[in-house]
Amino acid sequence: MTLIRPQDWHVLPAEEAMARLAVDDEGLAPEEAERRLREEGPNRLRPPERRTLLRMFLTQFHNVLIYVLLAAGVVTVALGHFVDAGVIFGVVIINAVIGVVQEGKAEKAMDAIRAMLSPTALVVRGGHKYQIPAEDLVPGDIVALQSGDKVPADLRLVHARSLQVQEAALTGESTPVEKALAPVQAEAPLADRVCMAYSGTVVTYGHGRGVVVATGDATELGRVSRMISEVQTLETPLLRQMAVFGRWLTAIILAVAAATFFFGWLLRDYSAGDMFLAAVGLAVAAIPEGLPAVMTITLAIGVQRMARRNAIIRRLPAVETLGAVTVVCSDKTGTLTRNEMAVRSVVAAGEVFDVTGVGYGPEGEIQRDGTPVDLDRHPLLRHLARGGLLCNDSELQERDGVWDVAGDPTEGALLTLAAKAGLDLGHEARVCHRTDAIPFESEHRFMATLHHDHEGHAFIHVKGAPERVLAMCARQAGDDGDEPLDADVWHRRAEDLARQGQRVLALAWRRADDDSLRALTFEDVEGGLTLLGLFGLIDPPRDEAVVAVRKTHAAGIRVKMITGDHAVTAGAVAEQLGLTAARVLTGADLDRLDEAELRTVAAEVDVFARTSPEHKLRLVKALQSGSQVVAMTGDGVNDAPALKRADIGVAMGQKGTEAAKEAAEMVLGDDNFASITHAVEEGRTVYDNLKKAIAFILPTNGGQALTIIAAILVGASLPITPVQILWVNMITAVTLALAMAFEPTEAGAMDRPPRRTDEPLLSRFLVWRIVFVSLLLLAATFGMFLWELEGGAELAMARTVAVNALVAAEIAYLFNCRYLYRTVISREGLLGSRPVLIAVALVVAFQLMWTYLPPLQLLFDTRGIDLASWGRIAAAAAVIFVAIEVEKAVAARLARRR
């Protein structure tokens, strides 16, 4: 058996393909089929090698921040504080478990594709038909197809009668593809290989036969599956930033702790043991062990918020990635458009009429220049709509208020037009009973139906490709009667509609010569017809998608359409969406570009048509190589590799394939592009809230660390013990910082451009704020400690006052952090956040227990303090609050001057 490359089968005539596969119309002999099955293997996609659960679990710990957290846990154990150590290690383990679960979900992408394979197939072997498991198919098998079948393997068609296949999941083509037997050119894209039927696609109309040319991993579906398994997922911007931040923070903490140890030991005459404990205390103070927990919880809250806006997040870090997106690459069909055909234009009696309404519901009207048309004054329009209704094999259905079509989407659009024209679909079909029909076939490119009315009059309707129907017409209909056909004018009108991206159908009719006619033949329709008019159909853009694209552009984010549909259609839809469609590139154009040229083109062009899965993947990679953060949307198997590679893949939840959903980080519950805009807004909010949490936590740790360093520098006792530091970190830092996760979206979040991917987690401004606040906390904590000692208080009392001063200052600073750059002094700023008020109330309650409850006094060596001390603590906190608000005002004034 001589095989050729799988992608070349569409080049061969059907007879030669069968000869290459050594098979005839009788099919393979059963013995030969068994031999080939042993040789080729079963027709199923092989699962990729998977990592063991243990390996997946251990890799979750390979992160600098986790190392820092583990180090904090080890230090806490060394201090004998086992409960706190348990909390720290618990956070690490929970994060690892979440990571394993999410990674396991991502690996289901290949499982979802394998599930797309048909479970059974009807084959011809040895001249007899057999129903066999699809996995037993082999190259050379003859497979019979009929409406409703899932194609079980890649087939070279050898017979087709009115055969149409829905290939949107594989190619992105919005309408079923009419199949033919003639070979096509070698470079024809997948969507144009009309002589092929591919595994996993669905037969929507007609019947046919094909010879199996590829099974299992050799199919187009298998090729996409391999692409998914080979695609490397990228680390999110936040995780990259946190990794860099974690390395720097670890190095700084270790260096400062070591320097402090040697300074106290060598220059301050502390013993090595005392300085070791002091250095450990410094490390515990400086390590923000609450930060990973706060980061995880903040992302989780973002997930909940997005879910309420129909955006379901499958991978936690993807929440924040949305806030950094600079480019959204979107599929057209079903994402930017409704994936429902609709009649947009009607040409009759020399006039062009517009049709409003979307979907298959009967809501809408026929207009001329924006004004509704009185159909009684334009009877030809109703005649045209009636003809589209009668010359039709599909049916409109309504379930729970949702209209859908059973059959061909194009025919469904004609039925909807008839309803908008005021026709009763069921009544018209009964009054004008169909007697016979010539079904549509790609060879003759039209469909014809014979009808008889209640008076017994016979008439014929013909619909099909304009050039074919025009060739069958002698006259054209007008509101005032028939007249000779002007074919050139109608050809130009059809071309005008096509240039607008509309699929054009022509409709003609004539009365039968003999009312007793009961059988329709080609001779009955070959000439003498009267043209009624043209239909212009399109898969219309979603209204909300038009608004969403505009908002996305306002947020500084480019939107690029990457579709498998025709270039003209893609360009027309892009213009309606507000995209730049002056230049539309096809997959064939992309194939001629090297990687450097592709990077340039990917950045400049917004519309790409007739693309394959490889093209989509190359475009995503090209954009990423230009430092873009890419969100890729899609619903088909053909989108899955690019969805996995993108910084964030966005799949459609309603009409999307399972393969697309499993490859994506986010699923849109309403299949609405507008939900992406909402998700980006939430993503920016999450990042803003993370910055606020970091801006709150780090000065807390910085203030504690500086307090210990200051004590060592001046040779004083430590104002806060390591155990007390753990209390502050566990009760206040995490509790108060967590309130930042609930902050609402700030005004103007979608009016600023996306943040740069190379932007550090800590900007100069945030570094300055952290240093400034750390110094203020140092002054409050160490100052109150020294004040108490100078007043004759015992060491334990002074430490109790110092810790409470630190906590009070953190509470004041929490309100400052609600707005990083503008003043918080307003009713909304001070009282507008219930989570902040609850967190403050909890911390105050905990601090009172910590200060006055005997068991906690014994554990943390604290003492009850008097009202005068509380007054000084409150005053110190108020001074810090005012100082930071003044700093904000000064910074804002300097920024305006620049």
PDB file of N, CA and C in Angstrom, residues 341-347 352-355 466 493-505 534-539 566 568-573 576:
ATOM      1  N   MET A 341     -27.053  32.882  11.164  1.00  0.00           N
ATOM      2  CA  MET A 341     -27.232  33.621   9.924  1.00  0.00           C
ATOM      3  C   MET A 341     -28.504  34.465   9.997  1.00  0.00           C
ATOM      4  N   ALA A 342     -28.449  35.634   9.368  1.00  0.00           N
ATOM      5  CA  ALA A 342     -29.612  36.520   9.316  1.00  0.00           C
ATOM      6  C   ALA A 342     -29.621  37.224   7.973  1.00  0.00           C
ATOM      7  N   VAL A 343     -30.827  37.419   7.413  1.00  0.00           N
ATOM      8  CA  VAL A 343     -30.960  38.206   6.186  1.00  0.00           C
ATOM      9  C   VAL A 343     -30.772  39.667   6.559  1.00  0.00           C
ATOM     10  N   ARG A 344     -29.774  40.291   5.984  1.00  0.00           N
ATOM     11  CA  ARG A 344     -29.493  41.692   6.280  1.00  0.00           C
ATOM     12  C   ARG A 344     -30.011  42.611   5.174  1.00  0.00           C
ATOM     13  N   SER A 345     -30.012  42.104   3.912  1.00  0.00           N
ATOM     14  CA  SER A 345     -30.445  42.929   2.779  1.00  0.00           C
ATOM     15  C   SER A 345     -31.363  42.126   1.867  1.00  0.00           C
ATOM     16  N   VAL A 346     -32.317  42.822   1.267  1.00  0.00           N
ATOM     17  CA  VAL A 346     -33.189  42.230   0.252  1.00  0.00           C
ATOM     18  C   VAL A 346     -33.203  43.172  -0.942  1.00  0.00           C
ATOM     19  N   VAL A 347     -32.940  42.645  -2.138  1.00  0.00           N
ATOM     20  CA  VAL A 347     -32.970  43.451  -3.362  1.00  0.00           C
ATOM     21  C   VAL A 347     -34.158  42.984  -4.189  1.00  0.00           C
ATOM     22  N   VAL A 352     -32.956  48.368  -2.770  1.00  0.00           N
ATOM     23  CA  VAL A 352     -32.302  47.596  -1.724  1.00  0.00           C
ATOM     24  C   VAL A 352     -32.991  47.909  -0.398  1.00  0.00           C
ATOM     25  N   PHE A 353     -33.462  46.876   0.255  1.00  0.00           N
ATOM     26  CA  PHE A 353     -34.155  47.021   1.538  1.00  0.00           C
ATOM     27  C   PHE A 353     -33.275  46.435   2.641  1.00  0.00           C
ATOM     28  N   ASP A 354     -33.320  47.067   3.812  1.00  0.00           N
ATOM     29  CA  ASP A 354     -32.584  46.576   4.981  1.00  0.00           C
ATOM     30  C   ASP A 354     -33.519  45.794   5.878  1.00  0.00           C
ATOM     31  N   VAL A 355     -32.970  44.790   6.545  1.00  0.00           N
ATOM     32  CA  VAL A 355     -33.745  43.969   7.470  1.00  0.00           C
ATOM     33  C   VAL A 355     -33.128  44.089   8.851  1.00  0.00           C
ATOM     34  N   PRO A 466     -26.479  33.273  -7.248  1.00  0.00           N
ATOM     35  CA  PRO A 466     -27.032  34.273  -8.175  1.00  0.00           C
ATOM     36  C   PRO A 466     -26.678  34.012  -9.632  1.00  0.00           C
ATOM     37  N   ARG A 493     -25.469  44.071  -8.612  1.00  0.00           N
ATOM     38  CA  ARG A 493     -26.093  44.137  -7.293  1.00  0.00           C
ATOM     39  C   ARG A 493     -25.614  42.994  -6.393  1.00  0.00           C
ATOM     40  N   ALA A 494     -25.487  41.808  -6.966  1.00  0.00           N
ATOM     41  CA  ALA A 494     -24.979  40.659  -6.195  1.00  0.00           C
ATOM     42  C   ALA A 494     -23.544  40.902  -5.747  1.00  0.00           C
ATOM     43  N   GLU A 495     -22.729  41.481  -6.626  1.00  0.00           N
ATOM     44  CA  GLU A 495     -21.338  41.778  -6.273  1.00  0.00           C
ATOM     45  C   GLU A 495     -21.263  42.832  -5.177  1.00  0.00           C
ATOM     46  N   ASP A 496     -22.162  43.822  -5.226  1.00  0.00           N
ATOM     47  CA  ASP A 496     -22.177  44.851  -4.179  1.00  0.00           C
ATOM     48  C   ASP A 496     -22.456  44.236  -2.812  1.00  0.00           C
ATOM     49  N   LEU A 497     -23.418  43.318  -2.758  1.00  0.00           N
ATOM     50  CA  LEU A 497     -23.715  42.658  -1.484  1.00  0.00           C
ATOM     51  C   LEU A 497     -22.541  41.795  -1.023  1.00  0.00           C
ATOM     52  N   ALA A 498     -21.914  41.104  -1.958  1.00  0.00           N
ATOM     53  CA  ALA A 498     -20.772  40.242  -1.615  1.00  0.00           C
ATOM     54  C   ALA A 498     -19.617  41.059  -1.068  1.00  0.00           C
ATOM     55  N   ARG A 499     -19.400  42.262  -1.625  1.00  0.00           N
ATOM     56  CA  ARG A 499     -18.318  43.118  -1.132  1.00  0.00           C
ATOM     57  C   ARG A 499     -18.572  43.585   0.298  1.00  0.00           C
ATOM     58  N   GLN A 500     -19.828  43.555   0.706  1.00  0.00           N
ATOM     59  CA  GLN A 500     -20.180  43.905   2.079  1.00  0.00           C
ATOM     60  C   GLN A 500     -20.074  42.695   3.016  1.00  0.00           C
ATOM     61  N   GLY A 501     -19.521  41.611   2.495  1.00  0.00           N
ATOM     62  CA  GLY A 501     -19.352  40.414   3.299  1.00  0.00           C
ATOM     63  C   GLY A 501     -20.600  39.574   3.433  1.00  0.00           C
ATOM     64  N   GLN A 502     -21.590  39.817   2.601  1.00  0.00           N
ATOM     65  CA  GLN A 502     -22.845  39.074   2.695  1.00  0.00           C
ATOM     66  C   GLN A 502     -22.847  37.884   1.739  1.00  0.00           C
ATOM     67  N   ARG A 503     -23.449  36.806   2.206  1.00  0.00           N
ATOM     68  CA  ARG A 503     -23.645  35.644   1.347  1.00  0.00           C
ATOM     69  C   ARG A 503     -24.909  35.900   0.539  1.00  0.00           C
ATOM     70  N   VAL A 504     -24.837  35.759  -0.774  1.00  0.00           N
ATOM     71  CA  VAL A 504     -25.938  36.176  -1.643  1.00  0.00           C
ATOM     72  C   VAL A 504     -26.654  34.952  -2.218  1.00  0.00           C
ATOM     73  N   LEU A 505     -27.982  34.978  -2.110  1.00  0.00           N
ATOM     74  CA  LEU A 505     -28.832  33.966  -2.733  1.00  0.00           C
ATOM     75  C   LEU A 505     -29.824  34.675  -3.654  1.00  0.00           C
ATOM     76  N   LEU A 534     -32.954  39.198  -4.653  1.00  0.00           N
ATOM     77  CA  LEU A 534     -31.760  38.671  -4.013  1.00  0.00           C
ATOM     78  C   LEU A 534     -31.885  38.793  -2.487  1.00  0.00           C
ATOM     79  N   PHE A 535     -31.277  37.847  -1.789  1.00  0.00           N
ATOM     80  CA  PHE A 535     -31.126  37.917  -0.340  1.00  0.00           C
ATOM     81  C   PHE A 535     -29.639  38.115  -0.022  1.00  0.00           C
ATOM     82  N   GLY A 536     -29.340  39.037   0.875  1.00  0.00           N
ATOM     83  CA  GLY A 536     -27.981  39.185   1.389  1.00  0.00           C
ATOM     84  C   GLY A 536     -27.950  38.743   2.839  1.00  0.00           C
ATOM     85  N   LEU A 537     -27.194  37.694   3.150  1.00  0.00           N
ATOM     86  CA  LEU A 537     -27.182  37.129   4.496  1.00  0.00           C
ATOM     87  C   LEU A 537     -25.807  37.285   5.133  1.00  0.00           C
ATOM     88  N   ILE A 538     -25.799  37.398   6.451  1.00  0.00           N
ATOM     89  CA  ILE A 538     -24.538  37.528   7.163  1.00  0.00           C
ATOM     90  C   ILE A 538     -24.721  37.019   8.586  1.00  0.00           C
ATOM     91  N   ASP A 539     -23.634  36.551   9.156  1.00  0.00           N
ATOM     92  CA  ASP A 539     -23.608  36.236  10.592  1.00  0.00           C
ATOM     93  C   ASP A 539     -23.312  37.557  11.288  1.00  0.00           C
ATOM     94  N   HIS A 566     -13.997  33.687   5.181  1.00  0.00           N
ATOM     95  CA  HIS A 566     -13.464  34.339   3.993  1.00  0.00           C
ATOM     96  C   HIS A 566     -12.993  35.760   4.315  1.00  0.00           C
ATOM     97  N   VAL A 568     -13.322  38.595   2.608  1.00  0.00           N
ATOM     98  CA  VAL A 568     -14.318  39.644   2.397  1.00  0.00           C
ATOM     99  C   VAL A 568     -15.298  39.697   3.566  1.00  0.00           C
ATOM    100  N   THR A 569     -15.771  38.526   4.001  1.00  0.00           N
ATOM    101  CA  THR A 569     -16.692  38.468   5.137  1.00  0.00           C
ATOM    102  C   THR A 569     -16.026  39.003   6.392  1.00  0.00           C
ATOM    103  N   ALA A 570     -14.786  38.584   6.633  1.00  0.00           N
ATOM    104  CA  ALA A 570     -14.060  39.039   7.817  1.00  0.00           C
ATOM    105  C   ALA A 570     -13.887  40.552   7.805  1.00  0.00           C
ATOM    106  N   GLY A 571     -13.524  41.101   6.648  1.00  0.00           N
ATOM    107  CA  GLY A 571     -13.330  42.544   6.545  1.00  0.00           C
ATOM    108  C   GLY A 571     -14.616  43.313   6.785  1.00  0.00           C
ATOM    109  N   ALA A 572     -15.726  42.811   6.246  1.00  0.00           N
ATOM    110  CA  ALA A 572     -17.018  43.495   6.421  1.00  0.00           C
ATOM    111  C   ALA A 572     -17.439  43.484   7.887  1.00  0.00           C
ATOM    112  N   VAL A 573     -17.315  42.345   8.555  1.00  0.00           N
ATOM    113  CA  VAL A 573     -17.683  42.260   9.968  1.00  0.00           C
ATOM    114  C   VAL A 573     -16.764  43.143  10.803  1.00  0.00           C
ATOM    115  N   GLN A 576     -17.859  46.715  10.751  1.00  0.00           N
ATOM    116  CA  GLN A 576     -19.037  46.931  11.592  1.00  0.00           C
ATOM    117  C   GLN A 576     -18.676  46.944  13.075  1.00  0.00           C
TER     118      GLN A 576
END
